[in-house]
Amino acid sequence: MIGGRLERQLEAGSQEDVESEATPAGPMVAEPSSMHLPTYASRYTDIPRLNRLKFIAKVCPKLRVPALELAINHVKTTYNVKLYDELYKTLCAAIDKKEAQMGMPKGEAAAAAASTSKDTAGKRSDAGYIKQGPVPYDAFWVEDNTMESTLLQQELDAELNYKKANSGSAKVRRVLEEIGDYHLKSHNLKMAVKYYARARQYCTSSDNVINMFRNLIRVSIYMANWWHVLTYIEDAKKYAFGFENLAEKVPPRLNCAAGLANMGLKIYKTAAHCFLLTPFDRYDFDNIVAPEDVSYYAGLCALATLDPEMLELGVINSEGFRPFFELSPQVLSLLSTFNAGDCDHCLLLLHQIEDHVRLDYYMAPHLDTLFGMIKARIQKKRVPAAPIAGKVTQRLRVVNERRIMN
C-alpha cells in the first residue's frame, strides 16, 4: 500500500518538483552580522551547505566572493560538474564587478595573482579562500570527475541487475540505496527519490523502512516539496506506531522536518508547535538545520502566532526546548522582553537579529511576513485597549448630553 502511494507520487512529481528547489527570493543584506563563513558552512553537509552558500552569495554582496569560493570547494566533493561550471562563472563575474567598483582594469587582480603565484601559494584568508585572484578553474577535476561518475553509474546499474537475478532482497535494497546516493551526489534529486522509493519492496526490517522514509523526507526537503515531506512523515509515523520499539523514538525525530515543511507552506503556528516538540537529545537533522537554526525558527514562528500564555509556558519556560535557546540566547531574550512588555527593547532586539536571519536559506522568504506579524503584536501591546468601564462611562455621558439637548 505504501509502495503504491510512493510510485503514484513519483509519477505525479513533474519537472516542476525539481525546479521548486530554486534559491528563495529575499532582499539584499548589505551589512551582515559578524559571521565567520567557514564556521557557519561547516555546520551543514552536502546539498544543504551548497544551498546556503549559494543563497548567501545571492543576497549579500559583501560575502558573495567568499561564499562562492567555499561553494566551489565543496561542490568538488560531488559529481555535479554542471554546478561547478555555473558557480565558477558566477565567481568570475563577481570578481570582475568588484574590480570595476574598485576602479581596477579588468583582470588586473587575476594577472597580479598569477605573476606572484609562487609567493602566494597556500596563503588563504580567514574565510578560507585565496586572497589574491580567483580560484583557478580545475579542468583536470572536471574531466576526471565526469569519467568517474559515468563509470560508477555503469557499475551500479550492472550490480543492480546482477543482484536482482542472483541475490536476496537485502542486497538489492543496499544497491538501490547506493544508486539513490549516487544520484543525490550528482544533484539529480528526482532520480534519487525514485531509487530510494524502489527500495521499499526490498526492505527486510522495520529499520530499513524507516531509513527509506527518512531518505525520501530528506530529498523532498532539498526539493522544497513540502506537501510530499508531510506525506512521508505521516506515512513514517503510521508505520512506526505498529512497532513498540519505534513508536516512541521515531515520531519525535521527525518534528523538525514537519516544522520546516509547515513553515515552507506558511502555516506558522503549526510550524512553531512542531519545532518546539523537537527533542534536543535525539536531534539528528543537524546536517540540514543546525540546532541554532531551530531556536530561531521556533522563536520567531511562536512570537508571531502563539497567544501570550502559551508563549510563556510552552516556549520561554519550556525545559525541553531550553538547550536550543542556550545555543541562541538572543532569541530567548527577544521572547522574554516581549513577554515583559518592554516594546522598545523588543524592537531593538528584533532589529539586531534581522541581518543574521536574512542570510538563512529557509527563514529568509518568510521574514517580512513574520516580522510584520511580530511588530503588529508589539504595537498592539504598546497601545492597550481602553478599559471597558471607561467606555461605558463615556457612552452614558453622551446619552445624558443628548437628553439635556432634547
mmCIF file of C-alpha atoms in Angstrom:
data_model
loop_
_atom_site.group_PDB
_atom_site.id
_atom_site.type_symbol
_atom_site.label_atom_id
_atom_site.label_comp_id
_atom_site.label_asym_id
_atom_site.label_seq_id
_atom_site.Cartn_x
_atom_site.Cartn_y
_atom_site.Cartn_z
ATOM 1 C CA MET A 1 0.000 0.000 0.000
ATOM 2 C CA ILE A 2 2.759 2.412 0.964
ATOM 3 C CA GLY A 3 4.835 1.392 -2.032
ATOM 4 C CA GLY A 4 1.914 2.065 -4.402
ATOM 5 C CA ARG A 5 1.413 5.532 -2.957
ATOM 6 C CA LEU A 6 5.115 6.296 -3.361
ATOM 7 C CA GLU A 7 5.016 5.303 -7.020
ATOM 8 C CA ARG A 8 1.951 7.494 -7.647
ATOM 9 C CA GLN A 9 3.685 10.441 -6.004
ATOM 10 C CA LEU A 10 6.765 9.874 -8.135
ATOM 11 C CA GLU A 11 4.651 9.840 -11.293
ATOM 12 C CA ALA A 12 2.873 12.997 -10.145
ATOM 13 C CA GLY A 13 6.167 14.728 -9.391
ATOM 14 C CA SER A 14 6.908 16.572 -12.633
ATOM 15 C CA GLN A 15 9.926 18.607 -13.601
ATOM 16 C CA GLU A 16 8.390 21.441 -11.564
ATOM 17 C CA ASP A 17 9.329 19.477 -8.444
ATOM 18 C CA VAL A 18 12.996 19.670 -9.332
ATOM 19 C CA GLU A 19 12.757 23.333 -10.249
ATOM 20 C CA SER A 20 10.988 24.149 -6.978
ATOM 21 C CA GLU A 21 14.308 23.831 -5.145
ATOM 22 C CA ALA A 22 15.403 27.162 -6.651
ATOM 23 C CA THR A 23 17.003 29.602 -4.276
ATOM 24 C CA PRO A 24 14.264 31.509 -2.418
ATOM 25 C CA ALA A 25 13.997 35.204 -3.058
ATOM 26 C CA GLY A 26 14.886 37.763 -0.417
ATOM 27 C CA PRO A 27 16.067 41.347 -0.018
ATOM 28 C CA MET A 28 19.757 42.160 -0.183
ATOM 29 C CA VAL A 29 21.724 42.160 3.072
ATOM 30 C CA ALA A 30 24.236 44.990 2.798
ATOM 31 C CA GLU A 31 25.828 44.658 6.223
ATOM 32 C CA PRO A 32 25.659 41.085 7.545
ATOM 33 C CA SER A 33 26.139 40.246 11.167
ATOM 34 C CA SER A 34 29.631 39.228 12.264
ATOM 35 C CA MET A 35 29.573 35.801 10.641
ATOM 36 C CA HIS A 36 32.614 33.582 10.216
ATOM 37 C CA LEU A 37 31.540 31.980 6.978
ATOM 38 C CA PRO A 38 33.639 28.755 7.077
ATOM 39 C CA THR A 39 32.411 28.011 10.612
ATOM 40 C CA TYR A 40 28.827 28.673 9.553
ATOM 41 C CA ALA A 41 29.143 26.468 6.459
ATOM 42 C CA SER A 42 30.749 23.628 8.432
ATOM 43 C CA ARG A 43 27.504 23.133 10.366
ATOM 44 C CA TYR A 44 25.938 21.641 7.240
ATOM 45 C CA THR A 45 26.841 18.954 4.726
ATOM 46 C CA ASP A 46 26.196 18.081 1.094
ATOM 47 C CA ILE A 47 23.321 19.878 -0.650
ATOM 48 C CA PRO A 48 22.254 21.946 2.403
ATOM 49 C CA ARG A 49 25.725 23.502 2.583
ATOM 50 C CA LEU A 50 25.676 24.335 -1.132
ATOM 51 C CA ASN A 51 22.154 25.758 -0.934
ATOM 52 C CA ARG A 52 23.047 28.016 1.971
ATOM 53 C CA LEU A 53 26.300 29.251 0.436
ATOM 54 C CA LYS A 54 24.604 29.956 -2.911
ATOM 55 C CA PHE A 55 21.850 31.854 -1.108
ATOM 56 C CA ILE A 56 24.308 33.967 0.884
ATOM 57 C CA ALA A 57 26.179 34.767 -2.329
ATOM 58 C CA LYS A 58 22.890 35.879 -3.883
ATOM 59 C CA VAL A 59 21.608 38.170 -1.129
ATOM 60 C CA CYS A 60 24.805 39.505 0.465
ATOM 61 C CA PRO A 61 27.254 41.364 -1.818
ATOM 62 C CA LYS A 62 29.786 41.666 0.988
ATOM 63 C CA LEU A 63 30.031 37.871 1.356
ATOM 64 C CA ARG A 64 29.448 36.963 -2.305
ATOM 65 C CA VAL A 65 33.020 36.097 -3.304
ATOM 66 C CA PRO A 66 33.960 34.081 -0.187
ATOM 67 C CA ALA A 67 30.609 32.249 -0.268
ATOM 68 C CA LEU A 68 31.098 31.297 -3.925
ATOM 69 C CA GLU A 69 34.650 30.106 -3.304
ATOM 70 C CA LEU A 70 33.555 27.954 -0.380
ATOM 71 C CA ALA A 71 30.718 26.576 -2.529
ATOM 72 C CA ILE A 72 33.179 25.733 -5.327
ATOM 73 C CA ASN A 73 35.447 23.934 -2.869
ATOM 74 C CA HIS A 74 32.508 21.902 -1.597
ATOM 75 C CA VAL A 75 30.938 21.091 -4.973
ATOM 76 C CA LYS A 76 34.200 19.350 -5.876
ATOM 77 C CA THR A 77 33.272 16.650 -3.350
ATOM 78 C CA THR A 78 30.257 15.795 -5.535
ATOM 79 C CA TYR A 79 29.657 14.666 -9.122
ATOM 80 C CA ASN A 80 27.887 17.895 -10.033
ATOM 81 C CA VAL A 81 30.144 19.247 -12.812
ATOM 82 C CA LYS A 82 27.355 21.445 -14.168
ATOM 83 C CA LEU A 83 27.004 23.288 -10.865
ATOM 84 C CA TYR A 84 30.784 23.654 -10.648
ATOM 85 C CA ASP A 85 30.802 25.433 -14.024
ATOM 86 C CA GLU A 86 27.877 27.671 -13.007
ATOM 87 C CA LEU A 87 29.493 28.639 -9.717
ATOM 88 C CA TYR A 88 32.825 29.355 -11.365
ATOM 89 C CA LYS A 89 31.243 31.639 -13.970
ATOM 90 C CA THR A 90 29.327 33.449 -11.231
ATOM 91 C CA LEU A 91 32.516 33.843 -9.198
ATOM 92 C CA CYS A 92 34.445 35.307 -12.153
ATOM 93 C CA ALA A 93 31.598 37.751 -12.818
ATOM 94 C CA ALA A 94 31.534 38.758 -9.140
ATOM 95 C CA ILE A 95 35.300 39.359 -9.104
ATOM 96 C CA ASP A 96 35.131 41.413 -12.336
ATOM 97 C CA LYS A 97 32.347 43.511 -10.825
ATOM 98 C CA LYS A 98 34.326 44.035 -7.648
ATOM 99 C CA GLU A 99 37.386 45.120 -9.654
ATOM 100 C CA ALA A 100 35.256 47.567 -11.628
ATOM 101 C CA GLN A 101 33.859 49.068 -8.432
ATOM 102 C CA MET A 102 37.399 49.495 -7.096
ATOM 103 C CA GLY A 103 38.480 51.206 -10.336
ATOM 104 C CA MET A 104 40.905 48.417 -11.349
ATOM 105 C CA PRO A 105 41.327 47.367 -15.001
ATOM 106 C CA LYS A 106 39.513 44.134 -15.753
ATOM 107 C CA GLY A 107 41.627 41.098 -14.903
ATOM 108 C CA GLU A 108 44.372 43.094 -13.211
ATOM 109 C CA ALA A 109 43.960 41.322 -9.884
ATOM 110 C CA ALA A 110 43.982 37.921 -11.561
ATOM 111 C CA ALA A 111 47.118 38.837 -13.540
ATOM 112 C CA ALA A 112 48.829 40.078 -10.398
ATOM 113 C CA ALA A 113 47.928 36.863 -8.633
ATOM 114 C CA ALA A 114 49.303 34.768 -11.495
ATOM 115 C CA SER A 115 52.626 36.645 -11.514
ATOM 116 C CA THR A 116 53.057 36.101 -7.773
ATOM 117 C CA SER A 117 51.566 32.638 -7.549
ATOM 118 C CA LYS A 118 54.729 31.167 -6.048
ATOM 119 C CA ASP A 119 54.731 33.708 -3.252
ATOM 120 C CA THR A 120 51.044 33.473 -2.532
ATOM 121 C CA ALA A 121 50.627 29.721 -2.898
ATOM 122 C CA GLY A 122 48.863 28.346 0.119
ATOM 123 C CA LYS A 123 48.097 31.774 1.609
ATOM 124 C CA ARG A 124 44.425 31.858 2.479
ATOM 125 C CA SER A 125 42.255 34.320 4.303
ATOM 126 C CA ASP A 126 40.181 33.626 7.395
ATOM 127 C CA ALA A 127 37.217 32.940 5.144
ATOM 128 C CA GLY A 128 39.106 30.026 3.607
ATOM 129 C CA TYR A 129 39.640 31.469 0.146
ATOM 130 C CA ILE A 130 42.678 32.738 -1.755
ATOM 131 C CA LYS A 131 43.443 36.377 -1.020
ATOM 132 C CA GLN A 132 44.803 37.303 -4.442
ATOM 133 C CA GLY A 133 42.976 36.374 -7.585
ATOM 134 C CA PRO A 134 40.130 33.932 -8.258
ATOM 135 C CA VAL A 135 40.205 30.214 -7.607
ATOM 136 C CA PRO A 136 41.761 28.628 -10.733
ATOM 137 C CA TYR A 137 39.443 26.567 -12.921
ATOM 138 C CA ASP A 138 40.139 22.884 -12.295
ATOM 139 C CA ALA A 139 39.824 21.354 -15.763
ATOM 140 C CA PHE A 140 41.543 18.164 -14.580
ATOM 141 C CA TRP A 141 38.882 17.655 -11.874
ATOM 142 C CA VAL A 142 36.078 18.236 -14.394
ATOM 143 C CA GLU A 143 37.434 15.604 -16.790
ATOM 144 C CA ASP A 144 38.346 13.092 -14.081
ATOM 145 C CA ASN A 145 35.086 13.575 -12.185
ATOM 146 C CA THR A 146 32.964 13.171 -15.315
ATOM 147 C CA MET A 147 34.719 9.901 -16.178
ATOM 148 C CA GLU A 148 34.475 8.604 -12.607
ATOM 149 C CA SER A 149 30.770 9.464 -12.418
ATOM 150 C CA THR A 150 29.992 7.692 -15.695
ATOM 151 C CA LEU A 151 31.906 4.564 -14.722
ATOM 152 C CA LEU A 152 30.301 4.442 -11.277
ATOM 153 C CA GLN A 153 26.800 4.708 -12.731
ATOM 154 C CA GLN A 154 27.514 1.869 -15.163
ATOM 155 C CA GLU A 155 28.959 -0.230 -12.353
ATOM 156 C CA LEU A 156 25.958 0.348 -10.085
ATOM 157 C CA ASP A 157 23.467 -0.443 -12.875
ATOM 158 C CA ALA A 158 25.296 -3.679 -13.656
ATOM 159 C CA GLU A 159 25.463 -4.611 -9.980
ATOM 160 C CA LEU A 160 21.733 -3.974 -9.552
ATOM 161 C CA ASN A 161 20.858 -6.285 -12.450
ATOM 162 C CA TYR A 162 23.154 -8.976 -11.070
ATOM 163 C CA LYS A 163 21.784 -8.719 -7.519
ATOM 164 C CA LYS A 164 18.192 -8.883 -8.734
ATOM 165 C CA ALA A 165 18.970 -12.112 -10.566
ATOM 166 C CA ASN A 166 21.240 -13.794 -8.038
ATOM 167 C CA SER A 167 20.792 -12.299 -4.546
ATOM 168 C CA GLY A 168 18.213 -11.726 -1.829
ATOM 169 C CA SER A 169 16.204 -8.636 -1.017
ATOM 170 C CA ALA A 170 18.697 -7.182 1.449
ATOM 171 C CA LYS A 171 21.485 -6.925 -1.133
ATOM 172 C CA VAL A 172 19.149 -5.496 -3.774
ATOM 173 C CA ARG A 173 17.958 -2.845 -1.301
ATOM 174 C CA ARG A 174 21.529 -1.833 -0.497
ATOM 175 C CA VAL A 175 22.355 -1.367 -4.188
ATOM 176 C CA LEU A 176 19.179 0.692 -4.733
ATOM 177 C CA GLU A 177 20.171 2.927 -1.813
ATOM 178 C CA GLU A 178 23.685 3.290 -3.252
ATOM 179 C CA ILE A 179 22.209 4.333 -6.610
ATOM 180 C CA GLY A 180 19.991 6.830 -4.792
ATOM 181 C CA ASP A 181 23.080 8.174 -3.001
ATOM 182 C CA TYR A 182 24.882 8.432 -6.342
ATOM 183 C CA HIS A 183 22.080 10.494 -7.896
ATOM 184 C CA LEU A 184 21.952 12.661 -4.778
ATOM 185 C CA LYS A 185 25.687 13.309 -5.117
ATOM 186 C CA SER A 186 25.062 14.175 -8.768
ATOM 187 C CA HIS A 187 22.261 16.543 -7.691
ATOM 188 C CA ASN A 188 19.728 14.559 -9.727
ATOM 189 C CA LEU A 189 17.110 14.736 -7.000
ATOM 190 C CA LYS A 190 14.184 13.301 -8.920
ATOM 191 C CA MET A 191 16.154 10.141 -9.729
ATOM 192 C CA ALA A 192 17.345 9.917 -6.115
ATOM 193 C CA VAL A 193 13.735 9.894 -4.891
ATOM 194 C CA LYS A 194 12.873 7.259 -7.496
ATOM 195 C CA TYR A 195 15.533 4.792 -6.335
ATOM 196 C CA TYR A 196 15.028 5.424 -2.626
ATOM 197 C CA ALA A 197 11.315 4.670 -3.098
ATOM 198 C CA ARG A 198 12.040 1.482 -5.053
ATOM 199 C CA ALA A 199 13.967 0.160 -2.060
ATOM 200 C CA ARG A 200 10.650 -0.150 -0.160
ATOM 201 C CA GLN A 201 9.708 -3.542 -1.599
ATOM 202 C CA TYR A 202 13.137 -4.945 -0.709
ATOM 203 C CA CYS A 203 13.177 -3.816 2.944
ATOM 204 C CA THR A 204 13.667 -6.743 5.311
ATOM 205 C CA SER A 205 13.276 -4.966 8.669
ATOM 206 C CA SER A 206 11.390 -2.096 10.257
ATOM 207 C CA ASP A 207 14.617 -0.098 10.480
ATOM 208 C CA ASN A 208 15.056 -0.448 6.714
ATOM 209 C CA VAL A 209 11.587 1.020 6.143
ATOM 210 C CA ILE A 210 12.170 3.972 8.487
ATOM 211 C CA ASN A 211 15.514 4.668 6.803
ATOM 212 C CA MET A 212 13.745 4.632 3.427
ATOM 213 C CA PHE A 213 11.230 7.209 4.661
ATOM 214 C CA ARG A 214 13.999 9.380 6.084
ATOM 215 C CA ASN A 215 15.776 9.351 2.723
ATOM 216 C CA LEU A 216 12.568 10.417 0.971
ATOM 217 C CA ILE A 217 11.916 13.161 3.533
ATOM 218 C CA ARG A 218 15.475 14.436 3.214
ATOM 219 C CA VAL A 219 15.441 14.675 -0.591
ATOM 220 C CA SER A 220 11.935 16.182 -0.596
ATOM 221 C CA ILE A 221 13.233 18.911 1.722
ATOM 222 C CA TYR A 222 16.063 19.597 -0.745
ATOM 223 C CA MET A 223 13.435 19.886 -3.493
ATOM 224 C CA ALA A 224 11.184 22.070 -1.303
ATOM 225 C CA ASN A 225 8.289 19.674 -1.984
ATOM 226 C CA TRP A 226 6.669 20.478 1.339
ATOM 227 C CA TRP A 227 3.444 18.517 0.865
ATOM 228 C CA HIS A 228 5.480 15.424 -0.023
ATOM 229 C CA VAL A 229 7.553 15.961 3.122
ATOM 230 C CA LEU A 230 4.415 15.997 5.264
ATOM 231 C CA THR A 231 3.020 12.934 3.473
ATOM 232 C CA TYR A 232 6.182 10.909 4.031
ATOM 233 C CA ILE A 233 6.281 11.998 7.683
ATOM 234 C CA GLU A 234 2.691 10.861 8.178
ATOM 235 C CA ASP A 235 3.399 7.508 6.489
ATOM 236 C CA ALA A 236 6.528 7.009 8.602
ATOM 237 C CA LYS A 237 4.626 7.727 11.814
ATOM 238 C CA LYS A 238 1.801 5.348 10.883
ATOM 239 C CA TYR A 239 4.338 2.623 10.168
ATOM 240 C CA ALA A 240 6.284 3.294 13.381
ATOM 241 C CA PHE A 241 3.141 3.058 15.527
ATOM 242 C CA GLY A 242 2.925 -0.609 14.561
ATOM 243 C CA PHE A 243 6.160 -1.384 16.405
ATOM 244 C CA GLU A 244 6.664 -0.815 20.100
ATOM 245 C CA ASN A 245 10.376 -0.034 19.724
ATOM 246 C CA LEU A 246 9.709 2.582 17.015
ATOM 247 C CA ALA A 247 6.509 4.199 18.267
ATOM 248 C CA GLU A 248 8.305 6.272 20.889
ATOM 249 C CA LYS A 249 11.558 7.227 19.158
ATOM 250 C CA VAL A 250 10.609 7.814 15.505
ATOM 251 C CA PRO A 251 7.806 10.467 15.602
ATOM 252 C CA PRO A 252 9.719 12.997 17.764
ATOM 253 C CA ARG A 253 12.740 12.800 15.448
ATOM 254 C CA LEU A 254 10.552 13.900 12.537
ATOM 255 C CA ASN A 255 9.215 17.043 14.241
ATOM 256 C CA CYS A 256 11.906 19.353 12.858
ATOM 257 C CA ALA A 257 11.198 18.209 9.285
ATOM 258 C CA ALA A 258 7.466 18.755 9.922
ATOM 259 C CA GLY A 259 8.190 22.237 11.262
ATOM 260 C CA LEU A 260 10.288 23.068 8.214
ATOM 261 C CA ALA A 261 7.540 21.853 5.869
ATOM 262 C CA ASN A 262 4.808 23.813 7.669
ATOM 263 C CA MET A 263 6.968 26.925 7.662
ATOM 264 C CA GLY A 264 7.578 26.432 3.945
ATOM 265 C CA LEU A 265 3.789 26.271 3.480
ATOM 266 C CA LYS A 266 3.366 29.423 5.637
ATOM 267 C CA ILE A 267 1.463 27.544 8.342
ATOM 268 C CA TYR A 268 3.487 29.299 11.013
ATOM 269 C CA LYS A 269 1.540 28.332 14.131
ATOM 270 C CA THR A 270 1.760 24.623 13.363
ATOM 271 C CA ALA A 271 5.418 25.092 12.441
ATOM 272 C CA ALA A 272 6.092 26.652 15.846
ATOM 273 C CA HIS A 273 4.477 23.715 17.667
ATOM 274 C CA CYS A 274 6.463 21.184 15.605
ATOM 275 C CA PHE A 275 9.785 22.930 16.228
ATOM 276 C CA LEU A 276 9.033 23.214 19.950
ATOM 277 C CA LEU A 277 8.386 19.455 20.136
ATOM 278 C CA THR A 278 11.805 18.670 18.649
ATOM 279 C CA PRO A 279 13.863 16.695 21.200
ATOM 280 C CA PHE A 280 17.344 18.143 21.693
ATOM 281 C CA ASP A 281 18.910 14.888 22.900
ATOM 282 C CA ARG A 282 17.663 12.960 19.848
ATOM 283 C CA TYR A 283 18.059 15.694 17.266
ATOM 284 C CA ASP A 284 19.618 14.335 14.056
ATOM 285 C CA PHE A 285 18.557 16.735 11.286
ATOM 286 C CA ASP A 286 21.554 18.937 12.018
ATOM 287 C CA ASN A 287 23.128 18.439 8.584
ATOM 288 C CA ILE A 288 20.091 20.280 7.126
ATOM 289 C CA VAL A 289 19.059 22.552 10.009
ATOM 290 C CA ALA A 290 21.596 23.276 12.729
ATOM 291 C CA PRO A 291 20.327 23.322 16.341
ATOM 292 C CA GLU A 292 20.992 27.090 16.426
ATOM 293 C CA ASP A 293 18.606 27.460 13.475
ATOM 294 C CA VAL A 294 15.855 25.537 15.255
ATOM 295 C CA SER A 295 15.769 28.127 18.048
ATOM 296 C CA TYR A 296 15.361 30.966 15.517
ATOM 297 C CA TYR A 297 12.654 29.138 13.566
ATOM 298 C CA ALA A 298 10.710 28.161 16.685
ATOM 299 C CA GLY A 299 11.159 31.529 18.405
ATOM 300 C CA LEU A 300 10.071 33.732 15.505
ATOM 301 C CA CYS A 301 7.147 31.500 14.454
ATOM 302 C CA ALA A 302 5.986 31.313 18.085
ATOM 303 C CA LEU A 303 6.337 35.050 18.698
ATOM 304 C CA ALA A 304 4.294 35.779 15.585
ATOM 305 C CA THR A 305 1.431 33.353 16.248
ATOM 306 C CA LEU A 306 1.120 31.949 19.773
ATOM 307 C CA ASP A 307 -1.015 33.542 22.499
ATOM 308 C CA PRO A 308 0.800 35.110 25.491
ATOM 309 C CA GLU A 309 0.024 32.262 27.891
ATOM 310 C CA MET A 310 1.360 29.607 25.515
ATOM 311 C CA LEU A 311 4.342 31.811 24.733
ATOM 312 C CA GLU A 312 5.268 31.979 28.404
ATOM 313 C CA LEU A 313 4.517 28.402 29.460
ATOM 314 C CA GLY A 314 5.257 26.459 26.277
ATOM 315 C CA VAL A 315 8.191 28.443 24.900
ATOM 316 C CA ILE A 316 10.007 30.710 27.365
ATOM 317 C CA ASN A 317 9.690 28.298 30.298
ATOM 318 C CA SER A 318 9.964 25.101 28.249
ATOM 319 C CA GLU A 319 12.559 22.859 29.874
ATOM 320 C CA GLY A 320 12.706 20.548 26.874
ATOM 321 C CA PHE A 321 13.458 23.338 24.399
ATOM 322 C CA ARG A 322 15.817 25.337 26.615
ATOM 323 C CA PRO A 323 19.001 23.606 25.279
ATOM 324 C CA PHE A 324 18.167 25.013 21.829
ATOM 325 C CA PHE A 325 17.760 28.524 23.267
ATOM 326 C CA GLU A 326 21.100 28.207 25.057
ATOM 327 C CA LEU A 327 22.743 27.991 21.627
ATOM 328 C CA SER A 328 20.993 31.211 20.516
ATOM 329 C CA PRO A 329 20.340 33.217 23.723
ATOM 330 C CA GLN A 330 19.319 36.336 21.786
ATOM 331 C CA VAL A 331 16.119 34.558 20.694
ATOM 332 C CA LEU A 332 15.165 33.782 24.290
ATOM 333 C CA SER A 333 15.954 37.415 25.215
ATOM 334 C CA LEU A 334 13.614 38.595 22.459
ATOM 335 C CA LEU A 335 10.780 36.390 23.708
ATOM 336 C CA SER A 336 11.314 37.320 27.359
ATOM 337 C CA THR A 337 11.426 41.034 26.528
ATOM 338 C CA PHE A 338 8.151 40.783 24.613
ATOM 339 C CA ASN A 339 6.558 38.850 27.454
ATOM 340 C CA ALA A 340 7.701 41.535 29.923
ATOM 341 C CA GLY A 341 6.078 44.261 27.812
ATOM 342 C CA ASP A 342 9.317 46.169 27.038
ATOM 343 C CA CYS A 343 8.273 47.100 23.498
ATOM 344 C CA ASP A 344 11.176 49.409 22.596
ATOM 345 C CA HIS A 345 13.805 46.904 23.693
ATOM 346 C CA CYS A 346 11.924 44.154 21.869
ATOM 347 C CA LEU A 347 12.056 46.128 18.602
ATOM 348 C CA LEU A 348 15.763 46.743 19.151
ATOM 349 C CA LEU A 349 16.459 43.020 19.614
ATOM 350 C CA LEU A 350 14.381 42.238 16.544
ATOM 351 C CA HIS A 351 16.481 44.670 14.523
ATOM 352 C CA GLN A 352 19.721 43.172 15.860
ATOM 353 C CA ILE A 353 18.942 39.659 14.624
ATOM 354 C CA GLU A 354 17.437 40.743 11.295
ATOM 355 C CA ASP A 355 20.569 40.637 9.135
ATOM 356 C CA HIS A 356 21.536 37.238 10.541
ATOM 357 C CA VAL A 357 18.197 35.581 9.790
ATOM 358 C CA ARG A 358 18.006 37.241 6.366
ATOM 359 C CA LEU A 359 21.002 35.089 5.445
ATOM 360 C CA ASP A 360 19.135 31.903 6.424
ATOM 361 C CA TYR A 361 18.101 29.840 3.400
ATOM 362 C CA TYR A 362 14.818 28.611 4.899
ATOM 363 C CA MET A 363 13.815 31.559 7.093
ATOM 364 C CA ALA A 364 14.542 34.466 4.732
ATOM 365 C CA PRO A 365 11.497 34.018 2.420
ATOM 366 C CA HIS A 366 9.180 34.296 5.449
ATOM 367 C CA LEU A 367 10.969 37.010 7.371
ATOM 368 C CA ASP A 368 8.983 40.016 6.132
ATOM 369 C CA THR A 369 5.700 38.270 6.931
ATOM 370 C CA LEU A 370 6.818 37.096 10.387
ATOM 371 C CA PHE A 371 8.406 40.433 11.295
ATOM 372 C CA GLY A 372 5.239 42.210 10.186
ATOM 373 C CA MET A 373 3.119 39.972 12.424
ATOM 374 C CA ILE A 374 5.510 40.407 15.361
ATOM 375 C CA LYS A 375 5.665 44.207 15.008
ATOM 376 C CA ALA A 376 1.863 44.352 14.842
ATOM 377 C CA ARG A 377 1.700 42.423 18.136
ATOM 378 C CA ILE A 378 4.261 44.763 19.684
ATOM 379 C CA GLN A 379 2.255 47.789 18.582
ATOM 380 C CA LYS A 380 -0.922 46.273 19.985
ATOM 381 C CA LYS A 381 0.884 45.625 23.260
ATOM 382 C CA ARG A 382 2.194 49.199 23.282
ATOM 383 C CA VAL A 383 -1.318 50.711 22.912
ATOM 384 C CA PRO A 384 -3.610 48.714 25.220
ATOM 385 C CA ALA A 385 -7.346 48.769 24.662
ATOM 386 C CA ALA A 386 -9.330 51.288 26.688
ATOM 387 C CA PRO A 387 -10.893 49.779 29.836
ATOM 388 C CA ILE A 388 -14.468 48.607 29.415
ATOM 389 C CA ALA A 389 -15.653 50.688 32.389
ATOM 390 C CA GLY A 390 -14.217 53.816 30.761
ATOM 391 C CA LYS A 391 -16.048 53.077 27.505
ATOM 392 C CA VAL A 392 -19.374 52.611 29.377
ATOM 393 C CA THR A 393 -18.920 55.876 31.304
ATOM 394 C CA GLN A 394 -18.164 57.786 28.097
ATOM 395 C CA ARG A 395 -21.247 56.367 26.393
ATOM 396 C CA LEU A 396 -23.516 57.286 29.347
ATOM 397 C CA ARG A 397 -22.156 60.832 29.265
ATOM 398 C CA VAL A 398 -23.041 61.140 25.565
ATOM 399 C CA VAL A 399 -26.591 59.788 26.181
ATOM 400 C CA ASN A 400 -27.158 62.275 29.056
ATOM 401 C CA GLU A 401 -25.944 65.190 26.936
ATOM 402 C CA ARG A 402 -28.398 64.236 24.166
ATOM 403 C CA ARG A 403 -31.269 64.071 26.681
ATOM 404 C CA ILE A 404 -30.455 67.574 28.016
ATOM 405 C CA MET A 405 -30.315 68.945 24.471
ATOM 406 C CA ASN A 406 -33.706 67.426 23.711
#
